[in-house]
PDB file of C-alpha atoms in Angstrom:
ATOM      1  CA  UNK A   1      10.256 -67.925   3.586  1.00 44.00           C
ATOM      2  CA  UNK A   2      12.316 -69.040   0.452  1.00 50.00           C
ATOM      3  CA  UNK A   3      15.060 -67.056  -0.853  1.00 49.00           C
ATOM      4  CA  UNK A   4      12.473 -66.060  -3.763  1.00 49.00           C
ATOM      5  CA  UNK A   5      10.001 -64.528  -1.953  1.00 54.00           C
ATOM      6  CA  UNK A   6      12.657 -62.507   0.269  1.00 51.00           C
ATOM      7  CA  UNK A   7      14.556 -60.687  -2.695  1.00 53.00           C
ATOM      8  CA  UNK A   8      10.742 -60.462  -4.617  1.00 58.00           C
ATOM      9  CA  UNK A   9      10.250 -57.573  -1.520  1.00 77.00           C
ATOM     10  CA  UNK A  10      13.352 -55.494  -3.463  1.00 92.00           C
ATOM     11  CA  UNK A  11      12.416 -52.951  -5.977  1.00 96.00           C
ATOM     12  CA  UNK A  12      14.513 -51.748  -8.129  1.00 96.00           C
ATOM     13  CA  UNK A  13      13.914 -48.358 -10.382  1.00 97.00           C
ATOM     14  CA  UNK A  14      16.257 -49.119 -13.920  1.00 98.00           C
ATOM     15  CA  UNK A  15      16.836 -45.693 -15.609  1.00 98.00           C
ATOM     16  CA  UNK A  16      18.169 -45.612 -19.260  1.00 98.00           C
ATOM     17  CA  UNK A  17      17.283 -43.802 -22.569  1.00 97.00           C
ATOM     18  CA  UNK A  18      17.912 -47.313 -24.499  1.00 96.00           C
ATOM     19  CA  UNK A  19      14.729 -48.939 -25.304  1.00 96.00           C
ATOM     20  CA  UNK A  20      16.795 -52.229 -25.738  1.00 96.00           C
ATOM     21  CA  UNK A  21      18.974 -52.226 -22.639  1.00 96.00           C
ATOM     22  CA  UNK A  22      16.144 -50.851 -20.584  1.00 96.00           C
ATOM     23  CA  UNK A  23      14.469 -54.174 -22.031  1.00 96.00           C
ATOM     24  CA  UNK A  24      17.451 -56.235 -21.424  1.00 96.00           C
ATOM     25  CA  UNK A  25      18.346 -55.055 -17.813  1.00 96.00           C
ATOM     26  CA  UNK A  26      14.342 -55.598 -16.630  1.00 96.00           C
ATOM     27  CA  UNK A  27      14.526 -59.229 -17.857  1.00 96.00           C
ATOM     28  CA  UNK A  28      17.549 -59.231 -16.107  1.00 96.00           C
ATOM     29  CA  UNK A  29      16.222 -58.199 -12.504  1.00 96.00           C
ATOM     30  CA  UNK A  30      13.108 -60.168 -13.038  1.00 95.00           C
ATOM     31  CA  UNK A  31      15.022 -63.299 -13.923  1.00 94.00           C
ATOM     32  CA  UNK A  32      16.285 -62.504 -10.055  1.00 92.00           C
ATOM     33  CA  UNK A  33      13.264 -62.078  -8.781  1.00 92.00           C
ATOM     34  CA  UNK A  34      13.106 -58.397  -8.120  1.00 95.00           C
ATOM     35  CA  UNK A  35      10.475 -56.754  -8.589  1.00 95.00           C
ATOM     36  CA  UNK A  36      11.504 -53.744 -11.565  1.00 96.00           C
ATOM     37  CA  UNK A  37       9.985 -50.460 -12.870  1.00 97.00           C
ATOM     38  CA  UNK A  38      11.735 -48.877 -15.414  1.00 97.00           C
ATOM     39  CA  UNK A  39      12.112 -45.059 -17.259  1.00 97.00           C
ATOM     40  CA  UNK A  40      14.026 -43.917 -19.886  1.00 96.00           C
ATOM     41  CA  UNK A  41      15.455 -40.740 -18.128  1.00 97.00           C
ATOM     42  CA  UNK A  42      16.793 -38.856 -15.427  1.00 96.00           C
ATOM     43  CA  UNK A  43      13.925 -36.437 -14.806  1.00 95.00           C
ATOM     44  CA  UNK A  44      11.111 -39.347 -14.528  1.00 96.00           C
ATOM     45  CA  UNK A  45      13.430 -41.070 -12.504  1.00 97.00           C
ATOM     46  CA  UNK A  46      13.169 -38.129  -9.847  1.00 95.00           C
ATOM     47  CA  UNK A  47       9.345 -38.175 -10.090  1.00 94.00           C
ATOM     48  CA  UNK A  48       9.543 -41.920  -9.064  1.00 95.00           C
ATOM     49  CA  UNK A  49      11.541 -40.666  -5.845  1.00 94.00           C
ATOM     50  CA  UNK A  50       9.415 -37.873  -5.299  1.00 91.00           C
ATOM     51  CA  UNK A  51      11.543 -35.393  -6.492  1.00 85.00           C
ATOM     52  CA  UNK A  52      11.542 -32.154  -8.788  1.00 69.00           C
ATOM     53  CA  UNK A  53      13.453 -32.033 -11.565  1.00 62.00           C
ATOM     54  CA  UNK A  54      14.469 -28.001 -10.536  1.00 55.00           C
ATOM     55  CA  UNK A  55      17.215 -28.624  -8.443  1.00 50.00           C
ATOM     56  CA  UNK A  56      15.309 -28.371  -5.096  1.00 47.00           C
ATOM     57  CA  UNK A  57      15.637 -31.973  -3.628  1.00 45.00           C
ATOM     58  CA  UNK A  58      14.384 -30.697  -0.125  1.00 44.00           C
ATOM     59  CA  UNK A  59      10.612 -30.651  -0.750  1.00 43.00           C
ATOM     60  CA  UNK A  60       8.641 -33.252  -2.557  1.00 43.00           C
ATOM     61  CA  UNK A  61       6.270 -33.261  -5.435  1.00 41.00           C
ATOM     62  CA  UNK A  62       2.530 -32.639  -4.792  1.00 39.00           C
ATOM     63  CA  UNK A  63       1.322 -36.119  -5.081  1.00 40.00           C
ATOM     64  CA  UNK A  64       4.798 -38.156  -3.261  1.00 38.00           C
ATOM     65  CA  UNK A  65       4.304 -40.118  -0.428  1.00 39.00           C
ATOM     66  CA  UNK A  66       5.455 -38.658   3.157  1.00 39.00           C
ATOM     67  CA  UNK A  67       8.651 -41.009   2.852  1.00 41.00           C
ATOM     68  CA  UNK A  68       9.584 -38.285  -0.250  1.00 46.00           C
ATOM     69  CA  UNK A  69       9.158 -41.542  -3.021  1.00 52.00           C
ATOM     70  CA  UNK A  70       5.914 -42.687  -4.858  1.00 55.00           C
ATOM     71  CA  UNK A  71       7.476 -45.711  -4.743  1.00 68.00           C
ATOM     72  CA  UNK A  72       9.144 -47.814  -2.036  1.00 88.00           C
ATOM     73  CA  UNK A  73      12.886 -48.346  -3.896  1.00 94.00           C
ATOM     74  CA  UNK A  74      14.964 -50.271  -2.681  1.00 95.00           C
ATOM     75  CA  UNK A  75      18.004 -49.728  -5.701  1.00 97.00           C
ATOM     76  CA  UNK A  76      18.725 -47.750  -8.352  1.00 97.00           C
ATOM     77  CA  UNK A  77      20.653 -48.883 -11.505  1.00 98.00           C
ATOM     78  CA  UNK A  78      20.766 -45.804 -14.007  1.00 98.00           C
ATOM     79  CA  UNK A  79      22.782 -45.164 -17.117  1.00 98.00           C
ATOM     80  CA  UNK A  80      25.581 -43.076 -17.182  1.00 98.00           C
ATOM     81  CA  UNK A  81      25.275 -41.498 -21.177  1.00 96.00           C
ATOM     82  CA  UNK A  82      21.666 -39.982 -21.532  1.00 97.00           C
ATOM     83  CA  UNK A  83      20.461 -36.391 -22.596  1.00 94.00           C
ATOM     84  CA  UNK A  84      19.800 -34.165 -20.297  1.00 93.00           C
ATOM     85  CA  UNK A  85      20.255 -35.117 -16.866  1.00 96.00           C
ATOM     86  CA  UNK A  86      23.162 -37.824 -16.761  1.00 97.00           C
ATOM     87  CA  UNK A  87      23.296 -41.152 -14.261  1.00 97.00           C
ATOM     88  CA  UNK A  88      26.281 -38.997 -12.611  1.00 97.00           C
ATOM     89  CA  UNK A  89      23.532 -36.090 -12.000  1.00 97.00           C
ATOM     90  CA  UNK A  90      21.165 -38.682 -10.578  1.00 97.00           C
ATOM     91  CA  UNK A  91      23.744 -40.224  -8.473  1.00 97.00           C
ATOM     92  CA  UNK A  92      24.397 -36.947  -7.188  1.00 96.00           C
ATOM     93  CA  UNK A  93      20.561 -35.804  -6.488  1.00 96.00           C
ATOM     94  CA  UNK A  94      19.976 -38.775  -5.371  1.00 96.00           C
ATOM     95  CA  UNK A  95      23.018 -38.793  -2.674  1.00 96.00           C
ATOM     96  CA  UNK A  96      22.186 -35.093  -2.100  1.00 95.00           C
ATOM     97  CA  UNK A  97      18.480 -35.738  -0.732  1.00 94.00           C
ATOM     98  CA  UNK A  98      18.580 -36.577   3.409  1.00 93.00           C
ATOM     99  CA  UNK A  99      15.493 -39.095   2.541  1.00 91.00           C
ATOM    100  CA  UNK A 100      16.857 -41.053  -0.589  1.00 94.00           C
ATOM    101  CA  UNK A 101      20.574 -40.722   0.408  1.00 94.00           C
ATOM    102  CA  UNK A 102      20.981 -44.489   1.737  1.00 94.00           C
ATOM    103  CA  UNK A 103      19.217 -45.954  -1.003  1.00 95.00           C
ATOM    104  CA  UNK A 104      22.169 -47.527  -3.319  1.00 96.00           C
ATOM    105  CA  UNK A 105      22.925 -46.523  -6.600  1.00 97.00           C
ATOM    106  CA  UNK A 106      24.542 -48.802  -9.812  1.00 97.00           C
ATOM    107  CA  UNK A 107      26.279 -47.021 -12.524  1.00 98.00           C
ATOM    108  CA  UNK A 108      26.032 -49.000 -16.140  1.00 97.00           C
ATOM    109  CA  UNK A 109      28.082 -47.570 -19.299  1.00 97.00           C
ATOM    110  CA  UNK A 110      29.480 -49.162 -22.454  1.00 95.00           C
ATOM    111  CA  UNK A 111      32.631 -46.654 -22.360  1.00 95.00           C
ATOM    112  CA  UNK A 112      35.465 -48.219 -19.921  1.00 96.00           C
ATOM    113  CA  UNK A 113      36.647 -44.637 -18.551  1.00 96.00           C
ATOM    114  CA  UNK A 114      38.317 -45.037 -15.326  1.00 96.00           C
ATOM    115  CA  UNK A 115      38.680 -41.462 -14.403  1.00 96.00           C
ATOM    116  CA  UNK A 116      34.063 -41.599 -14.936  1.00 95.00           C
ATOM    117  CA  UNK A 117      33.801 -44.723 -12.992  1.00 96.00           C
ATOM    118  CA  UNK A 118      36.000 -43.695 -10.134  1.00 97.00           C
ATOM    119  CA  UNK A 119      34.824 -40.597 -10.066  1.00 97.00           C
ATOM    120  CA  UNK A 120      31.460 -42.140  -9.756  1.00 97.00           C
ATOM    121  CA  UNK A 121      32.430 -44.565  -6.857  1.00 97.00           C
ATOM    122  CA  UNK A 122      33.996 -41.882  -4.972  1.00 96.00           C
ATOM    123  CA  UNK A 123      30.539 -39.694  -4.697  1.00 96.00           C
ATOM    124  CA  UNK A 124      29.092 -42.578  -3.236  1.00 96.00           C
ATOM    125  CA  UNK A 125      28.104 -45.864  -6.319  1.00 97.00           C
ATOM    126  CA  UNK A 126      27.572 -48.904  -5.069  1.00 96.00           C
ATOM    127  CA  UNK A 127      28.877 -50.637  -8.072  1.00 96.00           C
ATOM    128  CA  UNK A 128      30.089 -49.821 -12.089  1.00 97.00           C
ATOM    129  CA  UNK A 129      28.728 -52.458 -14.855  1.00 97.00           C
ATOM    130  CA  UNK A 130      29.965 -52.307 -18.132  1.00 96.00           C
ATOM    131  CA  UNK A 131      27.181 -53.179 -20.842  1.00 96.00           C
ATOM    132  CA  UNK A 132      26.130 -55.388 -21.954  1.00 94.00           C
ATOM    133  CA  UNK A 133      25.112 -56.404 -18.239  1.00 95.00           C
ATOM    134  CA  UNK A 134      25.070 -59.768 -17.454  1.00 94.00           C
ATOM    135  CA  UNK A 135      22.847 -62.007 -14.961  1.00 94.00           C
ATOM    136  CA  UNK A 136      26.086 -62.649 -13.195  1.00 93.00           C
ATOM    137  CA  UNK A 137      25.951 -58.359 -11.980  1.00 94.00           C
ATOM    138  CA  UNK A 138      22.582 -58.867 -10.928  1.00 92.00           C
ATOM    139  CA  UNK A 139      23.621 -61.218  -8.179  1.00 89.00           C
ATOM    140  CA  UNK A 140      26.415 -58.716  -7.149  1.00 92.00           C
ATOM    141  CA  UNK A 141      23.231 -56.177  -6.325  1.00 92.00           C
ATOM    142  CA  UNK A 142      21.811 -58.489  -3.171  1.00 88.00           C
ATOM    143  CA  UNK A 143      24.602 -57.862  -1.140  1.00 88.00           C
ATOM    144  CA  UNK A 144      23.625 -54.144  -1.195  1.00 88.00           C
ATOM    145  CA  UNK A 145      20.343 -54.885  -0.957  1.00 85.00           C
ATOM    146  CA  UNK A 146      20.933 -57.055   1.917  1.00 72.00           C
ATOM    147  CA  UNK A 147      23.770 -54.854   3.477  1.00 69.00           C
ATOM    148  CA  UNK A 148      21.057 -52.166   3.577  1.00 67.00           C
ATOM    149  CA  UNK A 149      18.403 -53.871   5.137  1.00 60.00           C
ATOM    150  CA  UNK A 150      20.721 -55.339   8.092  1.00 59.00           C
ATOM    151  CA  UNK A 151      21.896 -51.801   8.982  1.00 57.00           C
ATOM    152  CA  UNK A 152      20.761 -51.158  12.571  1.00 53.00           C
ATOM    153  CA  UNK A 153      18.883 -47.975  13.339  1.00 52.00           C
ATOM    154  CA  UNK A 154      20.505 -46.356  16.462  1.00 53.00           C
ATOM    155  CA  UNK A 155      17.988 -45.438  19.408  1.00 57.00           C
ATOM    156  CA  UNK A 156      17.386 -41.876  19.819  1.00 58.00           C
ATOM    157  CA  UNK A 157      18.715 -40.032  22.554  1.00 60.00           C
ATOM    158  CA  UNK A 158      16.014 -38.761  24.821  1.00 67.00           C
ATOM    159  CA  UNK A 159      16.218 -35.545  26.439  1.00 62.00           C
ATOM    160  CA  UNK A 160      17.216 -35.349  30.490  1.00 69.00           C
ATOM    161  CA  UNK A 161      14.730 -33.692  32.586  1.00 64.00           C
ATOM    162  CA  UNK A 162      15.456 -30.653  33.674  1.00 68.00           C
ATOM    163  CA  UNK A 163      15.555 -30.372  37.592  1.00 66.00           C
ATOM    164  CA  UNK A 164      13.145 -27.967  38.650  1.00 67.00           C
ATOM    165  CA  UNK A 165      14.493 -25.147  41.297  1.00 66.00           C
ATOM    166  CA  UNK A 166      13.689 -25.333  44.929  1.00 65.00           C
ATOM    167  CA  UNK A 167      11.641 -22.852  46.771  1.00 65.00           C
ATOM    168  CA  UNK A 168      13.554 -20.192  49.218  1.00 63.00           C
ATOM    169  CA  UNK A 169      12.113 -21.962  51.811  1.00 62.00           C
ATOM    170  CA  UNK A 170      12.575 -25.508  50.935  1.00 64.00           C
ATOM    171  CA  UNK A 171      16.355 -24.477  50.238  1.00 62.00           C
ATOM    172  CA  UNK A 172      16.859 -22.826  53.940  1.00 63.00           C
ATOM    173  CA  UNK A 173      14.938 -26.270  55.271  1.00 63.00           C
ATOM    174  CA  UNK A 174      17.736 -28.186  53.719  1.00 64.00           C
ATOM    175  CA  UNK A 175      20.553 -26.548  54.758  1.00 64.00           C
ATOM    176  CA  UNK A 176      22.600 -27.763  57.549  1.00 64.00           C
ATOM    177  CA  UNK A 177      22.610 -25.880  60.982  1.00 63.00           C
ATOM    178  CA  UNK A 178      26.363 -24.567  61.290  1.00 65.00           C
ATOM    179  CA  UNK A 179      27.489 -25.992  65.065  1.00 65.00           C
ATOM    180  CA  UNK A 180      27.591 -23.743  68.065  1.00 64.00           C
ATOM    181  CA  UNK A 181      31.182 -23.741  69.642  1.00 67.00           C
ATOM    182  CA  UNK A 182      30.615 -23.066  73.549  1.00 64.00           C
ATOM    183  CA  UNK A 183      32.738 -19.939  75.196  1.00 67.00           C
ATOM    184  CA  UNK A 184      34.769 -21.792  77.832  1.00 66.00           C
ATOM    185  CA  UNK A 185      35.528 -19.504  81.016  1.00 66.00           C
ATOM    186  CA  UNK A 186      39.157 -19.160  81.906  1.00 63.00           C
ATOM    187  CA  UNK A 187      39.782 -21.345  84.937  1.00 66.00           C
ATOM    188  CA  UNK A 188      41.911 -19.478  87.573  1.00 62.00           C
ATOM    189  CA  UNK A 189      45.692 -20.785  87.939  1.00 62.00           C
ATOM    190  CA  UNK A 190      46.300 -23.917  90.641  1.00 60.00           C
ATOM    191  CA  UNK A 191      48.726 -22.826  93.455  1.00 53.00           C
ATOM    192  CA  UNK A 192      51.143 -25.042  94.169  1.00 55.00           C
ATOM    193  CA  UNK A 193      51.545 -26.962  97.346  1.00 54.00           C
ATOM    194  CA  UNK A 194      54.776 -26.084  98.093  1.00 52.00           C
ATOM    195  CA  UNK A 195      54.364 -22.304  97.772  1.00 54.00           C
ATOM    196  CA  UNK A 196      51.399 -22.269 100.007  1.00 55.00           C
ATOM    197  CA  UNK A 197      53.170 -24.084 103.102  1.00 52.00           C
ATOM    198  CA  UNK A 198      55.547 -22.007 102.819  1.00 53.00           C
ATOM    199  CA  UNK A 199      53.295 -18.807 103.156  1.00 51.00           C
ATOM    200  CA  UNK A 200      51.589 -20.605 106.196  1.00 52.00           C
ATOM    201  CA  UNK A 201      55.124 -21.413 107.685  1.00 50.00           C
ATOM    202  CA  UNK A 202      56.236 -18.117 107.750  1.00 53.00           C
ATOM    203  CA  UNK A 203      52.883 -16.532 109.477  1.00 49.00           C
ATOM    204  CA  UNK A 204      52.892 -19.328 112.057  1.00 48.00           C
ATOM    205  CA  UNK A 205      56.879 -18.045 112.686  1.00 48.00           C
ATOM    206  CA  UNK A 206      56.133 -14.321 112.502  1.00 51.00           C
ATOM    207  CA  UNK A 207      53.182 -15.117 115.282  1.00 51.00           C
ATOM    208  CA  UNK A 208      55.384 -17.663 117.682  1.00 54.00           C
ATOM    209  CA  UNK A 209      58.553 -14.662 117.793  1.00 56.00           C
ATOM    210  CA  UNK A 210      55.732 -11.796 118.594  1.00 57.00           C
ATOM    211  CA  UNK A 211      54.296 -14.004 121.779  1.00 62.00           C
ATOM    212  CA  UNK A 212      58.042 -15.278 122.972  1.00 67.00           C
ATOM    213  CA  UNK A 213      59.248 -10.915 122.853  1.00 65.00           C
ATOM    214  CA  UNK A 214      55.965 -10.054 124.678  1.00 70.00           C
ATOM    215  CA  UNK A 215      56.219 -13.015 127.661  1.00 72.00           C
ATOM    216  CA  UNK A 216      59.846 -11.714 128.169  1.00 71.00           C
ATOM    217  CA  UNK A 217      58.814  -8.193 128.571  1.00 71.00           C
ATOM    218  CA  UNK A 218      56.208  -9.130 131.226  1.00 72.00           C
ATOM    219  CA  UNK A 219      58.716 -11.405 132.988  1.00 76.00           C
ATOM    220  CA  UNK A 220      61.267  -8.915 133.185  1.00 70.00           C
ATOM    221  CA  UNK A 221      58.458  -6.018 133.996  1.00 71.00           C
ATOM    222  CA  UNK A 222      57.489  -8.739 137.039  1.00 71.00           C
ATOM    223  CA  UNK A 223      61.178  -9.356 138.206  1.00 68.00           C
ATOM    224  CA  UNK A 224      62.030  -5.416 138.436  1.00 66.00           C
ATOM    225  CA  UNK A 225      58.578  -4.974 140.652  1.00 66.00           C
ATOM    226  CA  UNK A 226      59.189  -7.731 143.104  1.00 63.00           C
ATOM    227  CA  UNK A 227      62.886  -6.638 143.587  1.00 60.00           C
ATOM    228  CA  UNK A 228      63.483  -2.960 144.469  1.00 57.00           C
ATOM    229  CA  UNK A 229      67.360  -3.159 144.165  1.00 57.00           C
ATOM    230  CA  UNK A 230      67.669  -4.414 141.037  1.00 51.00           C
ATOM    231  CA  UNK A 231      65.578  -1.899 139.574  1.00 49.00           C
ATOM    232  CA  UNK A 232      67.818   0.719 141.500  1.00 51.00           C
ATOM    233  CA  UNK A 233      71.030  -1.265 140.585  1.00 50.00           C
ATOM    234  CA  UNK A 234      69.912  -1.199 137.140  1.00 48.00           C
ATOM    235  CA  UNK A 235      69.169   2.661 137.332  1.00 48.00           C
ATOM    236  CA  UNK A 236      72.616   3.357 138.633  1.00 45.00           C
ATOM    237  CA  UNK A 237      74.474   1.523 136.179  1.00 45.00           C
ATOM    238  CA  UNK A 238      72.533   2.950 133.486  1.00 44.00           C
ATOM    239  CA  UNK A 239      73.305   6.413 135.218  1.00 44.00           C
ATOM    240  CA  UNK A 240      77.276   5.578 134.912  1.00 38.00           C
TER     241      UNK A 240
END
């Protein structure tokens, strides 16, 4: 594709009340190889875009397009002096309207007023040509023809899905069994070694001094039956 037939896809819509610059500026942009319609004021301008000329950019007229234009334009170029509505008012519809706002927008004017053309540039111009224009502005309009077409559109966002709640049951299913600590009985206290041979000791000692006192008993019981006199000697001296 030649450089020719890509700008040829531009249309521009030239607004001025001037029968001879409206002539001059379309020989202008065809020279360039745009392609060019042209009206000679603000309000026909807006029925070119689709809008009404009552101040209500938000709906369209009943014959526009569903892209709010009845023509695919690409660039405006509009005059700033003209009765009625002014290029300033047509910037400023024309910025004002969420469908037309990107589409760029050349002030002309024959009057070098700095405080008009900045005020112009800062509500959103792409550009301010002093008339007479000359074929050398008409190049300066591709870069904001191609600037605009190179913007990328960003993706938009797509909604999350929304989780859908679990049933009462499903819920109890999934949620985990709390451990069971086991009781642990009390285990009863170890006796020591020690302390229990000494207990044992001391019964095997308490049983060995019972026998020894009762075998001396019956020994001495025996000797006093066997031996008369003693047990008479031993009554006497107890007697004394």
């Amino acid at each position: 594709m030649t450089v020719v037939d890509a700008e040829s896809r531009f249309h521009v819509l030239a607004v001025d009340d001037s029968v001879i610059d409206r002539k001059l500026i379309e020989m202008l942009l065809k020279t360039s190889s745009y392609q060019v319609t042209t009206v000679d004021s603000g309000s026909k301008a807006l029925e070119v875009l689709g809008l009404r000329d009552d101040g209500d950019d938000s709906s369209p007229s009943s014959s526009s397009s569903p892209d709010h234009q009845e023509v695919g334009v690409n660039l405006i170029i509009t005059d700033y002096c003209m009765p009625g509505m002014t290029g300033y008012d047509l910037l400023r519809r024309v910025k004002g309207s969420s469908s037309l706002k990107d589409i760029p927008v050349v002030i002309m004017s024959s009057e070098n007023v700095p405080a008009r053309i900045n005020r112009c540039l800062e509500d959103g111009a792409e550009e301010f040509f002093l008339k007479p224009v000359k074929l050398a502005d008409m190049k300066k309009l591709k870069s904001h023809l191609v600037r605009r077409k190179q913007q990328p559109q960003l993706p938009q966002p797509q909604p999350q899905p929304q989780e859908k709640p679990l049933p009462v049951a499903q819920q109890q299913q999934q949620k985990p069994a709390e451990p069971v600590t086991p009781q642990l009985k009390p285990e009863p206290a170890p006796v020591k070694p020690a302390e229990e041979a000494g207990a044992a000791a001391e019964v095997v000692v308490g049983f060995g001094e019972c026998s020894k006192k009762r075998k001396a008993a019956a020994m001495e019981q025996e000797a006093l039956s066997s031996n008369p006199r003693l047990s008479s000697s031993s009554g006497l001296a107890v007697e004394t």
